[in-house]
Coordinates of C-alpha atoms in Angstrom, one line a residue:
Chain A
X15 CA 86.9 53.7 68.0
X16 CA 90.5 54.4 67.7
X17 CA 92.7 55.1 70.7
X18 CA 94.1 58.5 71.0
X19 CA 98.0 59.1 71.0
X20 CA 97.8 62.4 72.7
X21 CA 100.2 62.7 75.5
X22 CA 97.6 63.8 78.9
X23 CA 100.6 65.7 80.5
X24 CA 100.6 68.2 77.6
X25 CA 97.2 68.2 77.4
X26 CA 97.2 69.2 81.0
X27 CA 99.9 71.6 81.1
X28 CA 98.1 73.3 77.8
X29 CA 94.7 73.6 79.6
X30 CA 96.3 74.8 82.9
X31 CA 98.9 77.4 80.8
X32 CA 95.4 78.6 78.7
X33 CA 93.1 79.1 81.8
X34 CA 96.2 81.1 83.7
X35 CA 96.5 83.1 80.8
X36 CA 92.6 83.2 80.5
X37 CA 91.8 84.2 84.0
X38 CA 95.2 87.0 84.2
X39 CA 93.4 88.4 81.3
X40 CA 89.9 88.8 82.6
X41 CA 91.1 90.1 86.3
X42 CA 93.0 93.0 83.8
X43 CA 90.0 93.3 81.8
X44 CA 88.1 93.6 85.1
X45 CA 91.0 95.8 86.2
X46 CA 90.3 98.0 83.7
X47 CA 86.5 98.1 84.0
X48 CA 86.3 99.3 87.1
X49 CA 88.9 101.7 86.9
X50 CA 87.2 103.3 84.0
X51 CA 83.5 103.6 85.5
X52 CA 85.8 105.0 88.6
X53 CA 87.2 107.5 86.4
X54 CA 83.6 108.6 85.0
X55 CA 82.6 108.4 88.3
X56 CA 84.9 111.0 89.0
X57 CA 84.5 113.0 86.2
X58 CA 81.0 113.6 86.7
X59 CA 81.3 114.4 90.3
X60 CA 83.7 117.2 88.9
X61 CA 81.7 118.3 86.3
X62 CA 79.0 118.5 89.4
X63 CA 81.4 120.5 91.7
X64 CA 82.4 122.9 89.0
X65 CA 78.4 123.2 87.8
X66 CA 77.9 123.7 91.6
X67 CA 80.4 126.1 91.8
X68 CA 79.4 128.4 88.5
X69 CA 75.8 128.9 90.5
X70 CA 77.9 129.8 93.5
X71 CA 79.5 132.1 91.5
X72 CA 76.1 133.4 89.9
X73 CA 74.6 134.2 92.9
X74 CA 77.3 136.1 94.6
X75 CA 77.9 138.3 91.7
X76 CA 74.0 138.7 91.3
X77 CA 74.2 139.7 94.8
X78 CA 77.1 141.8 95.0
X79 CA 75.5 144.0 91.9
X80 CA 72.0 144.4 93.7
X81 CA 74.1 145.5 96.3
X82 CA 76.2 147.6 94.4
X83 CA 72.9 149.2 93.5
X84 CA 71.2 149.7 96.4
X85 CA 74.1 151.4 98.0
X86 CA 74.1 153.4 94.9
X87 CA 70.4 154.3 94.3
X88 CA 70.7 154.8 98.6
X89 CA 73.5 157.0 98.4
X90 CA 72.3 159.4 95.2
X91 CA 68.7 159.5 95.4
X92 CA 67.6 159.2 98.7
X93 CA 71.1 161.1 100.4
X94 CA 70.6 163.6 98.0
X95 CA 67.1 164.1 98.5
X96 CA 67.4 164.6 102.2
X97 CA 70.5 166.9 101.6
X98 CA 67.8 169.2 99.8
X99 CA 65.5 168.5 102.6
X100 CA 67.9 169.7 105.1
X101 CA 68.8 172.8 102.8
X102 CA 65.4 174.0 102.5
X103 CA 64.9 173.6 106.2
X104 CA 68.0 176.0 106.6
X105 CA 66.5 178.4 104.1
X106 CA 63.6 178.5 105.6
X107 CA 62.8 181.9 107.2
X108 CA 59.8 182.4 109.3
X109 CA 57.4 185.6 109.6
X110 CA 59.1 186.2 113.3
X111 CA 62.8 185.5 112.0
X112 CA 63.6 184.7 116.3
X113 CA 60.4 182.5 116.7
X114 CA 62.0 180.4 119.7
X115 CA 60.5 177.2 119.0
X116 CA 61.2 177.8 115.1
X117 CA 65.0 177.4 116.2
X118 CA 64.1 174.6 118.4
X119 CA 62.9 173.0 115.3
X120 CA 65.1 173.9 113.1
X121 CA 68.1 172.6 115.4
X122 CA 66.5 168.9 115.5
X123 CA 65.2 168.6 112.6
X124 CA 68.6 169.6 110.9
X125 CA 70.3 166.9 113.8
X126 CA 67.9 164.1 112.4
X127 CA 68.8 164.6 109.2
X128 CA 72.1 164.9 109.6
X129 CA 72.1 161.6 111.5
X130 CA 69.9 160.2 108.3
X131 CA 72.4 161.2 105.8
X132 CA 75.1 159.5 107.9
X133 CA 73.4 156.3 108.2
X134 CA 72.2 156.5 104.6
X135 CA 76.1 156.9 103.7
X136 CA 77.0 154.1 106.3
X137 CA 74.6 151.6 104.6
X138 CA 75.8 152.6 101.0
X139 CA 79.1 151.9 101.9
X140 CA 78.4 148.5 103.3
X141 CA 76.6 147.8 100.7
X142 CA 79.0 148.6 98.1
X143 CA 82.0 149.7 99.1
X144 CA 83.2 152.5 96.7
X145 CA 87.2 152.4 98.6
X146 CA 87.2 148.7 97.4
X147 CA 86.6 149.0 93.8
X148 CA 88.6 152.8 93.6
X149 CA 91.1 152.1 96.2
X150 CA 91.8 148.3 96.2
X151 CA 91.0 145.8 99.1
X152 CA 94.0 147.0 101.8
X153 CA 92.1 150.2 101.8
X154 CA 88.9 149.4 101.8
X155 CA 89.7 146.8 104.7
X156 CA 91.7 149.5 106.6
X157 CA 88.8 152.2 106.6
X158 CA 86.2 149.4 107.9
X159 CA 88.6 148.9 110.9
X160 CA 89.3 152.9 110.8
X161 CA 85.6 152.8 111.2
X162 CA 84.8 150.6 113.9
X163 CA 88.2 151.5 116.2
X164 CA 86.7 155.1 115.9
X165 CA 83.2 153.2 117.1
X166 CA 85.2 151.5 120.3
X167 CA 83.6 149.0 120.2
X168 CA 86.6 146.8 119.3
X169 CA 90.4 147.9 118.6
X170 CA 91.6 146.2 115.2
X171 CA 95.5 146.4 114.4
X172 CA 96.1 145.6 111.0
X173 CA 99.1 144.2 109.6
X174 CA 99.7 144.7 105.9
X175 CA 102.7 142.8 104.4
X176 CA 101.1 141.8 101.0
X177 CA 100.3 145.6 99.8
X178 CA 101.4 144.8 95.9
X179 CA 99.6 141.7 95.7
X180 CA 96.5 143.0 97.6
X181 CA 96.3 146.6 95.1
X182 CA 96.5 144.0 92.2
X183 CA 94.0 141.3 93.0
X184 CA 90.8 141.0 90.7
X185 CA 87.6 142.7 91.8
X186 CA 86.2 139.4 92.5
X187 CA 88.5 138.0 95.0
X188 CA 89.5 141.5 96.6
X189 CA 85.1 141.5 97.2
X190 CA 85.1 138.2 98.5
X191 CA 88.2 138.6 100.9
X192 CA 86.6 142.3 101.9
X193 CA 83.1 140.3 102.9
X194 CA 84.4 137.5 104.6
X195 CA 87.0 140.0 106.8
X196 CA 83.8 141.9 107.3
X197 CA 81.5 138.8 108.4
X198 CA 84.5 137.9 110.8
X199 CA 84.4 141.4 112.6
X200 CA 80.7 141.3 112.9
X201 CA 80.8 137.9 114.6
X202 CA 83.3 139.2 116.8
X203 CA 81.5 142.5 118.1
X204 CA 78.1 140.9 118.0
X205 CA 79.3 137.6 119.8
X206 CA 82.8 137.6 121.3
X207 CA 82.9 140.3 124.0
X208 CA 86.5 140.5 122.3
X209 CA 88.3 143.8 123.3
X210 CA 91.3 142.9 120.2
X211 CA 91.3 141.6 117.1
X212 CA 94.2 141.3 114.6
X213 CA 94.2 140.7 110.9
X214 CA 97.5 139.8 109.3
X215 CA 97.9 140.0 105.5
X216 CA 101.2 138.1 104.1
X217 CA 102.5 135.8 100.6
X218 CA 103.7 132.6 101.2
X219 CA 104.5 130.2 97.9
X220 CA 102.0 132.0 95.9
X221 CA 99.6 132.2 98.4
X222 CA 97.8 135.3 100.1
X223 CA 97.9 134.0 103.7
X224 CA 95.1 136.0 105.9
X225 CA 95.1 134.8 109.7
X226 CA 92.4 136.7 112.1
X227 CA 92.7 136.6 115.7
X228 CA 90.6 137.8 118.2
X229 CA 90.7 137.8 122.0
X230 CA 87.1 137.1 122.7
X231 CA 85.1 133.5 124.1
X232 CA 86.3 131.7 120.9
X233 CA 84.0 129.0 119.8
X234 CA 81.9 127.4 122.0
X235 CA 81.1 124.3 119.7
X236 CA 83.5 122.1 118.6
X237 CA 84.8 123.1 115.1
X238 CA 82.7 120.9 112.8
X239 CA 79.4 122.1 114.7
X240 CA 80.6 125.9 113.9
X241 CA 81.3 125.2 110.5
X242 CA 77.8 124.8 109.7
X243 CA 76.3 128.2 111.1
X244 CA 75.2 130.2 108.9
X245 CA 77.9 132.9 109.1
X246 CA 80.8 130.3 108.5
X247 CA 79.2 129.1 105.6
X248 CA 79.0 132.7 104.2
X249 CA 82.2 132.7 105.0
X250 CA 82.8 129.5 103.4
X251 CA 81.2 129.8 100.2
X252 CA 82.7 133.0 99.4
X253 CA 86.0 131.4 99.9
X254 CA 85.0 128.5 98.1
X255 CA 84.1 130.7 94.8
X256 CA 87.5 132.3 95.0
X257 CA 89.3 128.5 95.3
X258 CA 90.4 129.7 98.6
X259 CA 90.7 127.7 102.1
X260 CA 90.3 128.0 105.9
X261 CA 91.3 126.5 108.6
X262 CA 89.7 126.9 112.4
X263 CA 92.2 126.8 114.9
X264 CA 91.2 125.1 118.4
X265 CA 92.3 127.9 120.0
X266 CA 89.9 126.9 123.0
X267 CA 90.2 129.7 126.0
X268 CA 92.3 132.2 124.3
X269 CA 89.9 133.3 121.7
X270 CA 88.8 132.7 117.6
X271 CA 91.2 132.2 115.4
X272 CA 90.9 131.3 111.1
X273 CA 93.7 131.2 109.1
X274 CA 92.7 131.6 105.1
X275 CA 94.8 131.2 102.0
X276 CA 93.6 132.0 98.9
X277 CA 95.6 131.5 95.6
X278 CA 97.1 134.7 94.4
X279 CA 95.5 135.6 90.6
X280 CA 96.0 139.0 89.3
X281 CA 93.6 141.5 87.6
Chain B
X17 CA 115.3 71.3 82.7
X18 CA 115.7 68.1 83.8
X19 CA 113.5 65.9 86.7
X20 CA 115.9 66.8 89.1
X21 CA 116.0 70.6 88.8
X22 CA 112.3 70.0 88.6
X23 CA 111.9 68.4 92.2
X24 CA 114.5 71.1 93.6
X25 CA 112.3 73.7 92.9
X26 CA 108.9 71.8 93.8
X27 CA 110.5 70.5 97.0
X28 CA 112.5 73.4 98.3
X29 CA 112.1 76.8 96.5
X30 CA 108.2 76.9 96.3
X31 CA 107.4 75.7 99.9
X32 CA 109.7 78.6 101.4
X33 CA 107.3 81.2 99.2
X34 CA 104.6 81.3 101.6
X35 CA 106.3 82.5 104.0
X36 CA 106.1 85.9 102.1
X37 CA 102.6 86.6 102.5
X38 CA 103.1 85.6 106.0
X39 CA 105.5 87.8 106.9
X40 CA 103.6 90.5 105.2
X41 CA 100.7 89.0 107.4
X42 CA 103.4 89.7 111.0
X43 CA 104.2 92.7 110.4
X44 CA 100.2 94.1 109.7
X45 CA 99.0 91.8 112.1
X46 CA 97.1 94.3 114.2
X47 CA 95.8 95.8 111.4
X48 CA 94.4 92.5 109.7
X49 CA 90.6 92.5 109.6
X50 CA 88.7 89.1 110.3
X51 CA 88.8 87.9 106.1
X52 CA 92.2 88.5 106.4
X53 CA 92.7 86.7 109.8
X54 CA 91.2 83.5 108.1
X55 CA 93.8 83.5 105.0
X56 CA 96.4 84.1 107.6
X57 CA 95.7 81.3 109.1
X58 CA 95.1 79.3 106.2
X59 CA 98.2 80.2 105.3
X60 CA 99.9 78.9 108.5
X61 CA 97.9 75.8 108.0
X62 CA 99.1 74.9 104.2
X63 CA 103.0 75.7 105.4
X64 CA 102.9 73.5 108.1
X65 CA 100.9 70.6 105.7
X66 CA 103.4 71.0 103.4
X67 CA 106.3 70.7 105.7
X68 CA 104.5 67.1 106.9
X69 CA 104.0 66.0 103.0
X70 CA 108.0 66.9 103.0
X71 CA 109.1 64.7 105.6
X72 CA 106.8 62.3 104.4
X73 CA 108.5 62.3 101.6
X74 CA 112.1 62.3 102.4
X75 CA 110.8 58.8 104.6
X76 CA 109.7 57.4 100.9
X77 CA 106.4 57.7 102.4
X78 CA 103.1 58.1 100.0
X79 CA 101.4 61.8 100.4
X80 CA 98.2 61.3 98.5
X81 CA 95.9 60.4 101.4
X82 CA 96.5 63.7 103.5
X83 CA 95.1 65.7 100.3
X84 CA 91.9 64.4 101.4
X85 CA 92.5 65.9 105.0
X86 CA 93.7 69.1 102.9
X87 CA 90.8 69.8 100.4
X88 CA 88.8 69.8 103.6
X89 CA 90.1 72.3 105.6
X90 CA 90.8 75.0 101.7
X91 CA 87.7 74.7 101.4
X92 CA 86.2 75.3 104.1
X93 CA 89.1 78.4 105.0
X94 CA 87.7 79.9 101.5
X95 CA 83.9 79.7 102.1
X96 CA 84.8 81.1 105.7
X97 CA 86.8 84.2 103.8
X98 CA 83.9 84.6 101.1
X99 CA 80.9 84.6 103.7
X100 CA 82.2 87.6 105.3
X101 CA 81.1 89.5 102.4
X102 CA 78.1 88.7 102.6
X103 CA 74.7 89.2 104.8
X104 CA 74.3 87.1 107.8
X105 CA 71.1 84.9 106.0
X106 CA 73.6 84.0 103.1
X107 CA 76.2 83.0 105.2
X108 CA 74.4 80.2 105.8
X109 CA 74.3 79.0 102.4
X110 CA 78.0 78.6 102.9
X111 CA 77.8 76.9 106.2
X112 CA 75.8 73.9 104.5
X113 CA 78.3 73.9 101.5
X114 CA 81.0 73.3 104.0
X115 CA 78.6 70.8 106.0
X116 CA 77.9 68.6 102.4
X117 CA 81.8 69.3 101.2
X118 CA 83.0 67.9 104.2
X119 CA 80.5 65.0 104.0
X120 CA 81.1 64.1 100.8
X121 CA 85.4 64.5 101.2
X122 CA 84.8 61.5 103.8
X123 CA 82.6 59.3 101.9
X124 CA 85.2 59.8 99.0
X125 CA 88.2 58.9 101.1
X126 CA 86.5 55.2 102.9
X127 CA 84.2 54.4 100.0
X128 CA 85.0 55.5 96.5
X129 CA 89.1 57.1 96.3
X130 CA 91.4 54.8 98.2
X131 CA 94.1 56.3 100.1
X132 CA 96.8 56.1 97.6
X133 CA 94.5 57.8 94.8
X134 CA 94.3 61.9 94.4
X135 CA 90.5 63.1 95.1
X136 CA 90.1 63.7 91.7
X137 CA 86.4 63.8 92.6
X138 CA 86.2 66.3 95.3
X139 CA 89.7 68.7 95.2
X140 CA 87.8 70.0 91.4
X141 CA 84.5 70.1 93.0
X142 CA 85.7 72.0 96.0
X143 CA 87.9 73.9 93.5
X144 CA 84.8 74.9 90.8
X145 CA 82.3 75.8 93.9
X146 CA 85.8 78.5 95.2
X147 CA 85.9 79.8 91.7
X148 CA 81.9 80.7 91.9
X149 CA 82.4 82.4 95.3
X150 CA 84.9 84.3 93.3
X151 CA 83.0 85.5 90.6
X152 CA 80.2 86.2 92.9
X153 CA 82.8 88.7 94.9
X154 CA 83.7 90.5 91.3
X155 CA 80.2 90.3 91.1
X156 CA 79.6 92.2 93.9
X157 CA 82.4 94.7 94.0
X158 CA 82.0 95.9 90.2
X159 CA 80.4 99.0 91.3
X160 CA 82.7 99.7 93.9
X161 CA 83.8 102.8 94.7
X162 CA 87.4 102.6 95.5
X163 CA 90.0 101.5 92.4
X164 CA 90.7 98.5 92.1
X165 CA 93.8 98.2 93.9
X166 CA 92.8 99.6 96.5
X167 CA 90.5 97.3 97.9
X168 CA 93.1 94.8 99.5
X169 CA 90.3 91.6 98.8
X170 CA 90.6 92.3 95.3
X171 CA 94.1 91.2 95.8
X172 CA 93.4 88.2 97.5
X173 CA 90.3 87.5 95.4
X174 CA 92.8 87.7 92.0
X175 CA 94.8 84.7 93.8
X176 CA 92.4 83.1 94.5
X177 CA 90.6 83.0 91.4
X178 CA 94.0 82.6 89.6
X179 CA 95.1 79.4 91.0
X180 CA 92.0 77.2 91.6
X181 CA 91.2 78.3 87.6
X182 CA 94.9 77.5 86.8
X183 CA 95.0 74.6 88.6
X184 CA 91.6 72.7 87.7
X185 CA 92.5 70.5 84.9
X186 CA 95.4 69.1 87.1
X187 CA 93.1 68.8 89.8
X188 CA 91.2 66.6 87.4
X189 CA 93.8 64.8 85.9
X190 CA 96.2 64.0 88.7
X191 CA 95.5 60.4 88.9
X192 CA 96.3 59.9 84.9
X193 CA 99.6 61.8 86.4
X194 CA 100.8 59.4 88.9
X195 CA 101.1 56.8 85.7
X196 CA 104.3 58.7 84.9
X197 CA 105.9 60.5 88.2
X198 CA 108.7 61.8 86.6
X199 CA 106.8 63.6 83.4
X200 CA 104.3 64.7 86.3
X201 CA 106.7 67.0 87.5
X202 CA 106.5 69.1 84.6
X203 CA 102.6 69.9 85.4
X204 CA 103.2 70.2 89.2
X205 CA 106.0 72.8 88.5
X206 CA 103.7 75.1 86.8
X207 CA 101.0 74.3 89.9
X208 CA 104.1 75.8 92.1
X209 CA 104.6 78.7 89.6
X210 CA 100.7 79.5 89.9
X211 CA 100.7 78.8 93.7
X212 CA 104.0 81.6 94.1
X213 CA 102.1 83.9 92.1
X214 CA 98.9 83.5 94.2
X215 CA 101.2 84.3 97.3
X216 CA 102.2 87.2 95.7
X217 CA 99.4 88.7 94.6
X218 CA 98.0 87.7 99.2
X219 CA 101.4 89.3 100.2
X220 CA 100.5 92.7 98.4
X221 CA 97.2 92.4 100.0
X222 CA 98.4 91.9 103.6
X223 CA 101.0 94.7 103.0
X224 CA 97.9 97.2 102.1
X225 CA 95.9 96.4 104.8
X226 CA 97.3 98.8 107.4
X227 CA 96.3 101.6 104.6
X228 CA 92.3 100.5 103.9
X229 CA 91.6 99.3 107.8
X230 CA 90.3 102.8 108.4
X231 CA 87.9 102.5 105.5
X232 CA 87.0 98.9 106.4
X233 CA 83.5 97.6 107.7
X234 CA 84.6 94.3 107.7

């Protein structure tokens, strides 16, 4: 056999040159690799999210149109019917037109009704709030604390210093905003023994910034643990379908505080 | 280049370069996790061993026989590194590779390489088994859910796995490259090139440490 002439050294330095560039160029192939399935990865956890979200969406506008019904078939049919009621009881005249007990009657019957009719309205209100879609959310907001101040059972003061953005703000958001302000009050009367509660309305960097205080026990969990009552995630997946977010403040001892920002987008 | 250029940057600008993963290594040391720890230390250990094979050398004194002492204790910090990531059953699979590694370094060094010989039989053996723990580690973290760069072992794995590859064939060869010092110089310059870039590639891994240990079950 004849004897090679090859010099070892570059043989060596070839094979180690080769397998540097051979190894550089599988850790970027590898590089790449997982990057990419980390990308898809992503994407389809998006696309989930957004899927996610488009039911979320569904299902609160599905809901806010079967209420928008109910307090509509509430308020015409059935508050009209009882009007009638009431006005035939009125023209009702007896054989003995001062039959004592007639007026007796007449007097609660007519006070029943009349409490009927008021409840009927109150439920077709909060049901569908006609203020919020004809008069825009600072109204609709400012007559639910009109409403419950005049109630006593809690004094709101309401500070307004977004008014142009709030008049102009879709139906959607200015709904979602309207429900969450109105889950917030609730919790507070029903669970607070609060005696205040403040709701401030302002822009910041193209933001509506919405911070509610109130003066009552605050929360009694720690903040994670309240986050996943059911009220809070009312809250939070109406804010979620309007791309807005909240933040609980500790605000341990001195009460319940949330401060929401929701991205401004106009109608 | 000529051989003298050569054995000024094999000799004093190569050694100095692992101090840069070490200092990396300083400053994050609270935040190393126990992998890292053990390439730390390995680290220490190959500065200092290189420092002796200096001296050794200024005192025209032969070097080959404390590669023996060398391949040892690589491969055996590596197989320490790689069984972290795995269960507890499989780490010993690695304890009785470092056992028989071990075992067979010493019978190479009395009985088959003398001392003035390069373990050409065990330093590629050692060196093939470190490449197989890191392809098992790709392996492993291929469906991982981090990028890539941000899982600070990737970092170490990629030097790793770029100079024991790189460096095989000299591994292999290095007794056919004692015939000619002088040409050998050549080959050992780009081991030092692979070797900075493998302390690179640990320094960017000990400088993203204090960023993952939050994430970090290891």
């Amino acid at each position: 056999m004849q004897s090679t002439t090859d010099n070892i050294f570059i043989l060596v330095a070839l094979g180690m040159a080769g397998t540097f560039l051979l190894v550089v160029s599988f850790i970027l192939f590898s590089i790449r690799n997982q990057n990419r399935l980390l990308k898809q990865r992503q994407q389809f956890q998006q696309a989930q999210i957004t899927h996610q979200k488009e039911l979320l969406k569904a299902v609160i506008e599905s809901q806010e149109a079967e209420r928008k019904r109910i307090g509509q078939d509430l308020h015409d049919d059935v508050g009209t019917t009882i009007s009638g009621l009431r006005l035939l009881i009125e023209m009702f005249k007896p054989s003995s037109g001062d039959d004592k007990n007639y007026q007796n009657f007449a007097q609660s019957t007519k006070t029943i009704i009349d409490k009927i009719v008021k409840d009927v309205r109150n439920i077709s209100h909060n049901l569908s709030p006609t203020t919020l879609r004809y008069y825009g959310l600072a109204a609709a907001v400012n007559e639910h604390c009109t409403i419950i101040n005049q109630s006593g059972k809690l004094e709101i003061t309401l500070n307004n210093n977004a008014e142009k953005v709030l008049e102009n703000l879709p139906i959607t958001t200015s709904t979602a905003i309207y429900r969450v302000i109105e889950e917030l009050l609730n919790n507070t009367i029903k669970h607070s023994d609060a005696s205040k509660a403040d709701i401030d309305f302002k822009v910041d960097a193209g933001l509506i910034m919405i911070a509610y205080t109130d003066n009552g026990k605050g929360l009694r969990a720690d903040i994670e643990t309240a986050k996943k009552g059911m009220g809070m995630q009312n809250i939070e997946s109406r804010l979620l379908n309007i791309n807005a977010t909240y933040k609980l403040e500790p605000y341990a001892g001195k009460g319940f505080q949330i401060k929401i920002e929701c991205p401004i987008v106009y109608a | 280049m000529n051989i003298t250029a050569f054995s000024i940057y094999a000799m004093y600008i190569v050694p100095p370069t692992v101090l840069i993963p070490i200092v990396f290594a300083l400053l994050n040391f609270n935040h190393l996790t126990k992998p890292l720890k053990i390439i730390f230390w390995y680290l220490i250990f190959s500065g200092l061993f290189n420092l002796v094979a200096l001296v050794l050398i200024s005192m025209h004194q032969t070097t080959t026989w404390t590669l023996h002492l060398y391949a040892i204790i690589e491969f055996i910090a590596h197989s320490l590194f790689y069984s972290m990531f795995f269960s507890k059953k499989k780490r010993n699979i690695f304890m009785v590779l470092m056992v028989g590694f071990t075992t067979l370094c010493v019978i190479n060094y009395f009985f088959i390489q003398n001392k003035i010989e390069f373990n050409t039989y065990t330093r590629p053996l050692g060196a093939i088994i470190i490449i197989a723990y890191s392809l098992l580690f790709i392996l492993k973290n291929q469906n991982d859910e981090k990028s890539w760069g941000d899982n600070i072992y990737n970092w170490i794995n990629a030097g790793i796995l770029l100079y024991f590859a790189s460096c095989l064939f000299m591994f292999i060869f290095s007794n056919y490259l004692l015939e000619s010092p002088d040409i050998s110089r050549l080959v050992w310059a780009i081991h030092d090139t692979v070797l900075i870039f493998e302390y690179s590639l640990f320094a960017v891994g000990f400088y993203k440490c204090r960023a993952q240990q939050t994430i970090s079950s290891y």
